Amino acid sequence: MRIRLSAAKVHNDFIRKVEEMSGQDLLKCYQCGECSAGCPAAFAMDLLPNQVIRLLQLGEYDTVLQSKTIWLCAACQQCYTRCPKGVDLSRIMEVLRDLLMLEQGDKIVIEKLPAETLAEFPQQAFISGFRKYTA
Amino acid sequence: MSEDKAPITRVLIIGAGIAGIQAALDIANSGYEVVLVEREPSIGGRMLQLSETFPTLDCAQCILTPRTVEAGHHERIRLMTFSEVTGITGDIGHFTATVQRKPASVNWDVCTGCGLCQEKCPTKVTSPFDRGMGKRKAIYTLSPQAVPNKPVIDREACTWFTRGKCRLCEKVCPVHAIDYEQQASTTQVEVGAVIIATGYTLYGLENLGEYGYGQVPDVVDGLAFERLLSASGPTAGKVRRPSDGKEPKQVVFIQCAGSRAPETAMPYCSKICCMYTAKHAMLYKHRVHDGTAYIFYIDVRAAGKRYEEFYHRATEEDRVLYVRGKVARVFREGDQVVVWGSDTLSGASVEIAADMVVLAPAMIPHPETLRLAEMFGIPANEYGFLLPAEDNILPVETVRPGVFVAGAVTSPKDIPETVAQASAAAAKVLALFAQWSGVPEAMGISVGADAS
Amino acid sequence: MKRIGVFICHCGINIAGTVDVKRVAEAIRDYPGVVLATDYMYMCSDPGQSLIRQSIKDEHLEGVVVAACSPAMHETTFRKASAQAGLNPYQTEIANIREQVSWVHQQDKEAATQKAIEHIKTIVEKVRYNESLIPLALSLVKKTLVIGGGIAGLQAAIDIASAGYPVVLVERSNRLGGHVAQLSGVYVNFDAARDLLQSKLRAVQENPRIKVFLQTEVEELGGYVGNFTARLKHTADGQITYSEQAFGAVVVATGHSLRPLAMFGEYGGGRYPDIIDALTFERMLAPDGPTGGQIRRPSDGQVPRQVVFVQCAGSRDPEHHMPYCSKICCMYTAKQAALYRQRVPDGQAYVFYIDIRSQGRDYEEFVQSAMTQHDVLYIRGKVARLYEEDGKVIAWGADTLTGKPIEVEADLVVLATAIMPAEGAVELAQRLRIATDEHGFFSEAHPKLRPVESLTAGIYLAGTAQAPKDIPETVAQASAAAAKVLSLFSQRQLVAEPTIAYVDEELCSGCGLCIPACPYQAREMHPWKHKAVVHEALCQGCGACVVACPNKACKLRNLTPGHVLAMMDAYLAEV
Amino acid sequence: MRIPYYPGCTLNTKAKGFDRAARQSFAALGIELAELASWNCCGATFPLSRDNLLDLAGPVRNLVSAAAEGDKLAVACSTCFNVLKRSNLVMRNEEDKREKINFFIEADYAGQVEVVHLLEVLRDEVGWDTLAKAVKKDLSALAVAPYYGCMFLRPPREMGFDNHENPQILENFIRALGAQVADYPHRAECCGNYIAAFDLDTTQEMSYLILASARKASADLIVTSCPLCQFNLDRWQQDLAMKHGGFRPIPVLYDSQLLAIALGLDVTPFDLDRHYVDPRPVLAEKGLI
């Protein structure tokens, strides 16, 4: 991967929108990595949580939007709870999902879920799942 | 040296940067005489070249000039500028130092420092004080606030010396102070103790071909950038790149240029670069609001009071982008300077087409230091830094009794640490002098009955 | 009319970039009494000061106004320059057109220029009414109180006593040596800390001018530079006794404490025996420690085969702990990991870090050798969680360089906990009337050029009480503090500012309201006159008594109601 | 004593046993959990995007209903608790959002209701000592692993009723019932939450960390107060046993179910038979049913 950094890339509108909608300042993060160290879903992620912020700091949002990581964040708040700079990463993840789905449509389609799942899952799982995986 | 002769309560301080000045003031203000030797025409050292200082952004001149002025006027401090110590004999209590003064070509006893000669001098040369960012005349003072405020003639630049023409300064000098025939002079000074505070200089970046220093005009070093930021610098504090005088909109700062590189340059960390680079990026953003600043680093070393907070301020308030990784190549393309680096956190290589690049070169001891080390019989390490008697608990003492060290001459240091060391060296000298002159007893001080 | 000169400083572009200094000079030139108004690039510089001196002589000035930066910065400088030219220094005043004008009105140059003019006029009025004053002479007790018996306090005491002055060294605990006494070997040469300390302890013991009081604290400090009175509280032998002594100077070297393990919930909060702090590990490494230098984990006394070192435990964390860097942890962690590897050759050491801060001679090389020669594995990422399972401590970290989560099953975990001010530091600061920062570290007078002075004259700082620092830096600072004391003691007597309060006996009714109003205990009733009197050495010229006095009998020298009214008139007058 | 009570969707459908056990146990302790006259879904997640005020309207409507019935609102499900409590704080502390939401749902609510979890009611209104005295069955042979999950404790600045790294409320509850606490490290790690709807493998592995660790600590069963946690932990144990050799399934109960058992209530209405890992054998073995 080669990133061409420029003022336009670093200060791009998408990043600004993410900061605004999440209420988080990306440059507050100094990349200590504690979020990644404590994330219970990190093992399944292609980008670690700290790398999500890192790539956004570099204006490299495409890589982030293509990653599996943003869909694997369960908003469990473990990272935010421990972050030495108080960055609420789950808010950033949520905004990334929302923005992506606004463009590309829903991540899951209820009709396509297996009937077995539909029958079994508690209501709560559907509601939260739709909140997170549909626009 | 006769044993029964009373030891001399006068100190020789070599180097009149902030370390030498601080030690001189501490000792002179305690009632003892100081001989302060400086190789440049005026005192103040590196600190005088700085713009603003971290972490408070105090203007360096504002806080330093009171001290240079005080040292310059102090009745117990004898300034010997444009001079070098060329010999030392004797031992603690009875040193005799030979001080050689370079010919200034100006009779300082007569000169009033009016500045007319500098104004009229027709020859302009690149100013080393301004790190090549500006010009000075062939007859010059380091700055308008120089202490002492007396000019010298650069004989390599002056057309009278090079081509036998001009003598304009001589014509305009109202007090006839110009003396083209002036010779180097030698003085012997007798002192009881010595403090070596010859400071540092910067690693020759030309050796790091990959960074283009010396090849690409818009690649400068940190000290040059200080001059650009300085209100009294060549651009009066405006950030302008050397090639075309334009305001750079994208500036890349590269740390560890020659530091932490045992194979290619210096193995050690230069200690101050992380903080001054954060400051540079911050001040750049204060002056160029729509500019973008990138800092390539390996580790951010912000260990000091309010340093970590300062670093965070650079990123949060001034939106400086830190990129963790070393730069491999800097080259010119059109009117831009292209930087190839990497971001080891995202695992990506990084390319920036910048307008200007600022390198943070390794600090190295002043070349003169090795000569002094030999002369005084003080060990130096392989890079030329003097070694104190012991690392942890004798940081300003040396193996040579009566000879002390302070500041960057032993290793890279920032200003507060340098100042503390200077005062520490002063304390050692003061204790010696007090023992030799029996001061407290003479003043009728008794230990007194302590309550218990 | 008093002949007044006005000198306007550009301060480079600090002032001149916003304020039109040429116009200011022109406007002031016509003001009554002003015989000279001029400007210069840096008035504080040598030529700037020469300009003032020369003008005083040439123009026979009787008063000087320097329009420049804050008086805190350069009042002394310019008063001294005036004195050199034969003018009474108290006829020189500063009009602050930098902090109060140019820096705060950068957006409006016109308004800033106007404000600068008005500002200078008020100060011209003040100078017009200024009296020539003579500084006060105060006596000086040449004895020093050193608070704290760690390496900083010891070094300061040795340096001061070596110059022949008596020192009283008080230490709260029952031993000298502080934290250094607890250490094993020091970086970067592994020298035994005890040996290094021993040389200092011997120097203290052998010097008859140093009197040591263990289990002693400073209960109260009264007085002022040169003439402090300390009330010491001695708690030896279970008995509390007090003593009072006079001192001319005080060195505060109270050191530091460590952030307690209980503060780290994510690291077990102190519940797990095999998660210890680095100082505990030092004791384990020290030959005189509880294990005789053997590395044994606390839970079962086994030799730990895997040790995890966690840096920045509570440092660089403004959200939950301390925002600052504790400065020494990177180096001692490298040292501890190296020592562990030396003593347990088949053991594995891991260091989790954010940035390696190895700044000092041979420090970088030392850390590199920990990695290469001692095979310590450095992992860039902060540890998020530590917990115990199956007799192991599991560390959850991440390697931010490969982008992989990391889990280590450790036998022992060592936390580099944040350095905090010593317990009771803030209370001590209040008793000494010195400032602390928001964390409780003592504040230096200036971060660059006055690193060992407090803002209170005669009280100096050394070591980690001021901020985290390592041994060489602490020792240098302690010696520097000693230098300040020696400089102070080199004077025969002290001089103090005469710009303090006085009581107009004609007007004083003896009501006594000014006595409780004074925050410096500088006011008392005359034994029989029934008038208030000022203790000149204690008065700081704050003006609280002026406000309290119903009869306008309390006044400040060179800031009388006459001065203030004239200044107000000038300010409010239509230009 | 009567406390306004919010059951939430899942307790009305899939987790009826959780709801019934709570109501009957509290009744036995002299507290009537009075279901809100009108309530709707809490939304199941607290909206994290700043713009998303719409998702706050639902939970706030419940709070408005609660305000009409009392000054407290008791919640059984820890996810509902999280959403309602945080929404309430928004209404209490963020004027700008408060005005917009009030306008939107035509209400005038300022966050005055106090949202409490049923465990807090036990702790603060009943008291652990009183609870211990009301226990009828001997649970001393039962080792129970408390499971907090995420929603109960985080973010601590908002949820803040217990130490988020070392919580004790479930432990104290278990001890008050006379059972042993199985101490295991992963009681506050996330079970996978809604990821189950997107990536089942990941959810299963996240749950496995918790389950295996509780097993290792010799727990007989796990208690939780979140229906989604209960489902995630309970549902995939057969699959996990196949994936991870040697793993023995462990029952996952709701806290109210354990409470009802301890209080000696007839367990028939509590749907113990509807769990994927049947808790009845171990309960029977310990003489509890």
mmCIF file of C-alpha atoms in Angstrom, chain C residues 315-509:
data_model
loop_
_atom_site.group_PDB
_atom_site.id
_atom_site.type_symbol
_atom_site.label_atom_id
_atom_site.label_comp_id
_atom_site.label_asym_id
_atom_site.label_seq_id
_atom_site.Cartn_x
_atom_site.Cartn_y
_atom_site.Cartn_z
ATOM 1 C CA SER C 315 1.276 8.224 32.482
ATOM 2 C CA ARG C 316 0.309 10.001 29.262
ATOM 3 C CA ASP C 317 -3.306 9.377 30.174
ATOM 4 C CA PRO C 318 -5.238 12.603 30.703
ATOM 5 C CA GLU C 319 -8.547 10.741 30.777
ATOM 6 C CA HIS C 320 -7.932 8.498 33.774
ATOM 7 C CA HIS C 321 -4.562 9.193 35.271
ATOM 8 C CA MET C 322 -1.751 11.695 34.711
ATOM 9 C CA PRO C 323 -1.388 13.524 31.392
ATOM 10 C CA TYR C 324 2.376 13.837 31.609
ATOM 11 C CA CYS C 325 5.211 11.474 30.784
ATOM 12 C CA SER C 326 7.000 10.130 33.863
ATOM 13 C CA LYS C 327 10.321 10.402 32.060
ATOM 14 C CA ILE C 328 12.341 7.666 33.743
ATOM 15 C CA CYS C 329 10.245 4.557 33.070
ATOM 16 C CA CYS C 330 11.539 3.771 29.578
ATOM 17 C CA MET C 331 15.065 3.610 30.879
ATOM 18 C CA TYR C 332 14.522 1.702 34.106
ATOM 19 C CA THR C 333 12.245 -0.746 32.319
ATOM 20 C CA ALA C 334 15.008 -1.504 29.825
ATOM 21 C CA LYS C 335 17.373 -1.918 32.753
ATOM 22 C CA GLN C 336 15.007 -4.168 34.685
ATOM 23 C CA ALA C 337 14.307 -6.305 31.646
ATOM 24 C CA ALA C 338 18.035 -6.644 31.002
ATOM 25 C CA LEU C 339 18.740 -7.539 34.628
ATOM 26 C CA TYR C 340 15.941 -10.080 34.577
ATOM 27 C CA ARG C 341 17.422 -11.685 31.492
ATOM 28 C CA GLN C 342 20.855 -11.754 33.097
ATOM 29 C CA ARG C 343 19.538 -13.530 36.159
ATOM 30 C CA VAL C 344 17.062 -15.787 34.411
ATOM 31 C CA PRO C 345 18.917 -16.617 31.205
ATOM 32 C CA ASP C 346 16.170 -18.863 29.862
ATOM 33 C CA GLY C 347 13.445 -16.377 30.734
ATOM 34 C CA GLN C 348 11.608 -14.224 28.227
ATOM 35 C CA ALA C 349 10.975 -10.531 28.826
ATOM 36 C CA TYR C 350 8.385 -8.476 26.955
ATOM 37 C CA VAL C 351 8.135 -4.708 27.113
ATOM 38 C CA PHE C 352 4.906 -3.047 26.002
ATOM 39 C CA TYR C 353 5.543 0.600 25.163
ATOM 40 C CA ILE C 354 4.048 3.521 23.242
ATOM 41 C CA ASP C 355 7.174 5.525 22.464
ATOM 42 C CA ILE C 356 10.632 4.606 23.685
ATOM 43 C CA ARG C 357 12.097 7.655 25.363
ATOM 44 C CA SER C 358 15.802 7.082 25.766
ATOM 45 C CA GLN C 359 17.241 10.570 25.847
ATOM 46 C CA GLY C 360 20.599 10.865 27.483
ATOM 47 C CA ARG C 361 24.182 9.887 26.893
ATOM 48 C CA ASP C 362 24.280 6.193 25.996
ATOM 49 C CA TYR C 363 20.554 5.839 26.758
ATOM 50 C CA GLU C 364 19.513 4.987 23.214
ATOM 51 C CA GLU C 365 22.362 2.511 22.937
ATOM 52 C CA PHE C 366 21.325 1.025 26.276
ATOM 53 C CA VAL C 367 17.782 0.335 25.130
ATOM 54 C CA GLN C 368 19.031 -1.056 21.848
ATOM 55 C CA SER C 369 21.307 -3.408 23.746
ATOM 56 C CA ALA C 370 18.379 -4.564 25.876
ATOM 57 C CA MET C 371 16.752 -5.619 22.613
ATOM 58 C CA THR C 372 19.765 -7.076 20.872
ATOM 59 C CA GLN C 373 22.081 -8.378 23.593
ATOM 60 C CA HIS C 374 19.445 -9.315 26.145
ATOM 61 C CA ASP C 375 16.764 -10.424 23.691
ATOM 62 C CA VAL C 376 14.057 -8.368 25.316
ATOM 63 C CA LEU C 377 11.056 -8.279 23.013
ATOM 64 C CA TYR C 378 9.640 -4.781 22.608
ATOM 65 C CA ILE C 379 6.018 -4.535 21.519
ATOM 66 C CA ARG C 380 4.572 -1.197 20.505
ATOM 67 C CA GLY C 381 1.147 -0.959 22.073
ATOM 68 C CA LYS C 382 -0.403 -0.209 25.408
ATOM 69 C CA VAL C 383 -1.683 -3.126 27.448
ATOM 70 C CA ALA C 384 -5.455 -2.994 27.894
ATOM 71 C CA ARG C 385 -6.014 -5.749 30.412
ATOM 72 C CA LEU C 386 -4.274 -8.005 32.872
ATOM 73 C CA TYR C 387 -5.976 -10.873 34.639
ATOM 74 C CA GLU C 388 -5.029 -14.047 36.387
ATOM 75 C CA GLU C 389 -5.950 -17.478 35.117
ATOM 76 C CA ASP C 390 -4.429 -20.865 35.918
ATOM 77 C CA GLY C 391 -1.680 -19.315 37.962
ATOM 78 C CA LYS C 392 -0.601 -17.064 35.108
ATOM 79 C CA VAL C 393 -1.116 -13.406 34.499
ATOM 80 C CA ILE C 394 -2.597 -12.953 31.070
ATOM 81 C CA ALA C 395 -1.692 -9.712 29.329
ATOM 82 C CA TRP C 396 -3.835 -8.415 26.518
ATOM 83 C CA GLY C 397 -1.896 -6.091 24.299
ATOM 84 C CA ALA C 398 -1.605 -5.217 20.671
ATOM 85 C CA ASP C 399 1.291 -4.717 18.339
ATOM 86 C CA THR C 400 0.407 -1.536 16.517
ATOM 87 C CA LEU C 401 3.189 -2.181 14.035
ATOM 88 C CA THR C 402 1.916 -5.468 12.682
ATOM 89 C CA GLY C 403 -1.681 -4.642 13.478
ATOM 90 C CA LYS C 404 -2.153 -7.792 15.517
ATOM 91 C CA PRO C 405 -3.641 -8.332 18.954
ATOM 92 C CA ILE C 406 -1.157 -9.929 21.322
ATOM 93 C CA GLU C 407 -1.715 -12.164 24.301
ATOM 94 C CA VAL C 408 1.064 -13.175 26.674
ATOM 95 C CA GLU C 409 0.806 -15.699 29.479
ATOM 96 C CA ALA C 410 3.143 -14.215 32.002
ATOM 97 C CA ASP C 411 4.400 -15.423 35.318
ATOM 98 C CA LEU C 412 5.019 -11.913 36.518
ATOM 99 C CA VAL C 413 3.939 -8.489 35.343
ATOM 100 C CA VAL C 414 5.797 -5.310 36.252
ATOM 101 C CA LEU C 415 3.956 -2.007 35.912
ATOM 102 C CA ALA C 416 5.842 1.234 35.333
ATOM 103 C CA THR C 417 3.425 3.291 37.378
ATOM 104 C CA ALA C 418 3.240 7.053 37.013
ATOM 105 C CA ILE C 419 5.422 9.295 39.115
ATOM 106 C CA MET C 420 3.383 11.548 41.377
ATOM 107 C CA PRO C 421 4.402 14.263 43.797
ATOM 108 C CA ALA C 422 5.233 13.074 47.296
ATOM 109 C CA GLU C 423 2.330 12.629 49.641
ATOM 110 C CA GLY C 424 1.446 15.916 51.296
ATOM 111 C CA ALA C 425 3.281 18.009 48.690
ATOM 112 C CA VAL C 426 0.390 20.396 48.148
ATOM 113 C CA GLU C 427 -0.050 20.966 51.882
ATOM 114 C CA LEU C 428 3.677 21.585 52.246
ATOM 115 C CA ALA C 429 3.541 24.051 49.365
ATOM 116 C CA GLN C 430 0.811 25.933 51.187
ATOM 117 C CA ARG C 431 2.843 26.036 54.369
ATOM 118 C CA LEU C 432 5.869 27.304 52.435
ATOM 119 C CA ARG C 433 3.695 29.642 50.351
ATOM 120 C CA ILE C 434 5.094 28.353 47.068
ATOM 121 C CA ALA C 435 3.096 27.397 43.997
ATOM 122 C CA THR C 436 2.422 23.937 42.594
ATOM 123 C CA ASP C 437 1.123 22.871 39.221
ATOM 124 C CA GLU C 438 -2.242 21.145 38.884
ATOM 125 C CA HIS C 439 -0.704 17.807 39.836
ATOM 126 C CA GLY C 440 1.124 18.991 42.925
ATOM 127 C CA PHE C 441 4.638 19.324 41.512
ATOM 128 C CA PHE C 442 6.306 22.506 42.746
ATOM 129 C CA SER C 443 6.393 25.279 40.187
ATOM 130 C CA GLU C 444 9.692 26.711 39.046
ATOM 131 C CA ALA C 445 10.059 30.459 38.481
ATOM 132 C CA HIS C 446 10.648 29.997 34.774
ATOM 133 C CA PRO C 447 10.614 26.703 32.876
ATOM 134 C CA LYS C 448 13.673 27.561 30.802
ATOM 135 C CA LEU C 449 16.006 29.835 32.644
ATOM 136 C CA ARG C 450 15.036 29.546 36.311
ATOM 137 C CA PRO C 451 14.464 25.829 36.721
ATOM 138 C CA VAL C 452 15.504 25.559 40.377
ATOM 139 C CA GLU C 453 13.986 28.707 41.807
ATOM 140 C CA SER C 454 10.469 28.872 43.151
ATOM 141 C CA LEU C 455 8.533 32.074 42.671
ATOM 142 C CA THR C 456 9.143 32.839 46.337
ATOM 143 C CA ALA C 457 12.525 34.441 46.913
ATOM 144 C CA GLY C 458 14.809 32.292 49.021
ATOM 145 C CA ILE C 459 12.994 29.008 48.360
ATOM 146 C CA TYR C 460 14.602 26.692 45.822
ATOM 147 C CA LEU C 461 13.588 23.395 44.249
ATOM 148 C CA ALA C 462 15.487 20.214 43.528
ATOM 149 C CA GLY C 463 14.704 16.829 42.099
ATOM 150 C CA THR C 464 11.447 15.056 41.393
ATOM 151 C CA ALA C 465 9.462 17.364 43.657
ATOM 152 C CA GLN C 466 9.510 19.752 40.690
ATOM 153 C CA ALA C 467 8.834 17.191 37.952
ATOM 154 C CA PRO C 468 9.817 13.597 37.145
ATOM 155 C CA LYS C 469 13.521 13.289 36.411
ATOM 156 C CA ASP C 470 16.323 10.783 36.664
ATOM 157 C CA ILE C 471 19.293 10.654 39.015
ATOM 158 C CA PRO C 472 21.869 12.684 37.052
ATOM 159 C CA GLU C 473 19.356 15.406 36.372
ATOM 160 C CA THR C 474 18.244 15.415 39.990
ATOM 161 C CA VAL C 475 21.805 15.666 41.232
ATOM 162 C CA ALA C 476 22.556 18.541 38.845
ATOM 163 C CA GLN C 477 19.403 20.327 39.930
ATOM 164 C CA ALA C 478 20.287 19.897 43.575
ATOM 165 C CA SER C 479 23.715 21.397 43.005
ATOM 166 C CA ALA C 480 22.089 24.197 41.031
ATOM 167 C CA ALA C 481 19.767 24.937 43.935
ATOM 168 C CA ALA C 482 22.856 25.031 46.151
ATOM 169 C CA ALA C 483 24.445 27.556 43.784
ATOM 170 C CA LYS C 484 21.436 29.817 44.223
ATOM 171 C CA VAL C 485 21.760 29.571 47.985
ATOM 172 C CA LEU C 486 25.481 30.298 47.820
ATOM 173 C CA SER C 487 24.851 33.326 45.622
ATOM 174 C CA LEU C 488 22.269 34.599 48.060
ATOM 175 C CA PHE C 489 24.581 34.067 51.008
ATOM 176 C CA SER C 490 27.458 35.846 49.304
ATOM 177 C CA GLN C 491 25.744 39.159 49.966
ATOM 178 C CA ARG C 492 26.321 41.020 53.210
ATOM 179 C CA GLN C 493 22.690 42.013 53.457
ATOM 180 C CA LEU C 494 19.579 41.760 51.375
ATOM 181 C CA VAL C 495 17.779 44.520 49.624
ATOM 182 C CA ALA C 496 14.021 44.612 49.215
ATOM 183 C CA GLU C 497 11.666 46.644 47.106
ATOM 184 C CA PRO C 498 10.604 49.908 48.767
ATOM 185 C CA THR C 499 7.330 50.041 46.837
ATOM 186 C CA ILE C 500 5.359 48.935 49.868
ATOM 187 C CA ALA C 501 2.672 50.318 52.128
ATOM 188 C CA TYR C 502 3.069 53.065 54.705
ATOM 189 C CA VAL C 503 0.742 54.573 57.278
ATOM 190 C CA ASP C 504 0.070 58.282 57.396
ATOM 191 C CA GLU C 505 0.071 58.731 61.163
ATOM 192 C CA GLU C 506 -1.838 61.995 60.860
ATOM 193 C CA LEU C 507 -4.787 60.138 59.350
ATOM 194 C CA CYS C 508 -4.613 56.793 61.183
ATOM 195 C CA SER C 509 -7.342 56.429 63.810
#
